[in-house]
Short mmCIF file of C-alpha atoms in Angstrom, two decimals:
data_model
loop_
_atom_site.label_atom_id
_atom_site.label_comp_id
_atom_site.label_asym_id
_atom_site.label_seq_id
_atom_site.Cartn_x
_atom_site.Cartn_y
_atom_site.Cartn_z
CA UNK A 109 -17.48 -2.64 -8.10
CA UNK A 110 -15.43 -3.81 -10.89
CA UNK A 111 -12.84 -6.82 -10.14
CA UNK A 112 -9.68 -6.41 -11.33
CA UNK A 113 -6.49 -9.54 -12.20
CA UNK A 114 -4.29 -6.99 -10.00
CA UNK A 115 -7.12 -6.80 -7.26
CA UNK A 116 -6.97 -10.71 -7.31
CA UNK A 117 -3.16 -11.06 -7.35
CA UNK A 118 -3.53 -8.91 -4.88
CA UNK A 119 -5.74 -10.36 -2.43
CA UNK A 120 -4.27 -13.74 -3.02
CA UNK A 121 -0.39 -12.59 -2.03
CA UNK A 122 -2.48 -11.20 1.02
CA UNK A 123 -3.87 -14.00 1.56
CA UNK A 124 -0.45 -15.98 1.33
CA UNK A 125 1.89 -13.54 3.22
CA UNK A 126 -0.67 -13.49 6.46
CA UNK A 127 -1.38 -17.43 6.49
CA UNK A 128 2.74 -17.61 6.62
CA UNK A 129 3.63 -15.05 9.40
CA UNK A 130 -0.23 -16.69 11.13
CA UNK A 131 1.70 -20.42 10.64
CA UNK A 132 5.12 -19.40 11.52
CA UNK A 133 4.21 -18.22 15.32
CA UNK A 134 1.28 -21.15 16.30
CA UNK A 135 3.82 -23.64 14.76
CA UNK A 136 6.09 -25.73 16.59
CA UNK A 137 8.55 -27.01 14.08
CA UNK A 138 12.39 -25.63 13.05
CA UNK A 139 11.45 -23.61 10.40
CA UNK A 140 8.46 -21.65 11.50
CA UNK A 141 10.86 -18.56 11.92
CA UNK A 142 11.69 -18.81 8.15
CA UNK A 143 7.82 -18.94 7.66
CA UNK A 144 7.23 -15.71 9.17
CA UNK A 145 10.25 -13.72 7.29
CA UNK A 146 8.95 -15.28 3.98
CA UNK A 147 5.06 -13.84 4.90
CA UNK A 148 6.88 -10.52 5.83
CA UNK A 149 8.91 -10.04 2.75
CA UNK A 150 6.05 -10.96 0.95
CA UNK A 151 3.62 -8.15 2.60
CA UNK A 152 6.71 -5.59 1.83
CA UNK A 153 8.17 -6.99 -1.33
CA UNK A 154 4.87 -7.86 -2.98
CA UNK A 155 1.30 -6.86 -1.38
CA UNK A 156 2.27 -3.49 -0.70
CA UNK A 157 3.80 -2.09 -3.64
CA UNK A 158 0.91 -3.96 -6.07
CA UNK A 159 -1.44 -2.15 -3.52
CA UNK A 160 -0.26 1.54 -3.78
CA UNK A 161 -0.10 1.04 -7.60
CA UNK A 162 -3.54 -0.10 -7.89
CA UNK A 163 -4.98 2.53 -6.25
CA UNK A 164 -3.10 5.19 -7.54
CA UNK A 165 -2.53 4.23 -11.25
CA UNK A 166 -5.23 6.74 -12.17
CA UNK A 167 -4.60 10.20 -9.88
CA UNK A 168 -2.22 12.44 -11.05
CA UNK A 169 0.56 12.71 -8.87
CA UNK A 170 0.90 16.52 -9.43
CA UNK A 171 -1.75 16.97 -7.46
CA UNK A 172 -0.52 15.79 -4.36
CA UNK A 173 3.13 17.54 -4.97
CA UNK A 174 3.92 21.48 -3.23
CA UNK A 175 4.77 23.34 -6.14
CA UNK A 176 5.02 26.68 -6.45
CA UNK A 177 1.07 26.82 -8.29
CA UNK A 178 -0.06 24.93 -5.02
CA UNK A 179 1.88 27.32 -2.80
CA UNK A 180 -0.11 29.81 -4.47
CA UNK A 181 -3.16 28.67 -4.28
CA UNK A 182 -3.18 27.87 -0.21
CA UNK A 183 -1.85 31.68 0.21
CA UNK A 184 -4.66 33.12 -1.90
CA UNK A 185 -7.28 30.55 -0.17
CA UNK A 186 -5.97 31.21 3.26
CA UNK A 187 -5.74 35.42 2.87
CA UNK A 188 -9.50 34.47 1.62
CA UNK A 189 -10.78 33.28 3.92
CA UNK A 190 -8.90 35.45 6.67
CA UNK A 191 -10.41 38.58 4.87
#
């Protein structure tokens, strides 16, 4: 298993975001809600996009889009299966 820089950065940001949310919930000081907010923002603005890019960077998006050709393939497969 190859560990890349992007994977390490994503993991570090995930740990920091989840840690910030956890510390915000268990702590009892005035800025605890800000920690929770920064943790959530970190997840949605940094971690999720980096994770999505890392997982999808080598894939062809056309394979997952519904096009005329893919609909024809599905119809042919269904007709072949029903026959």
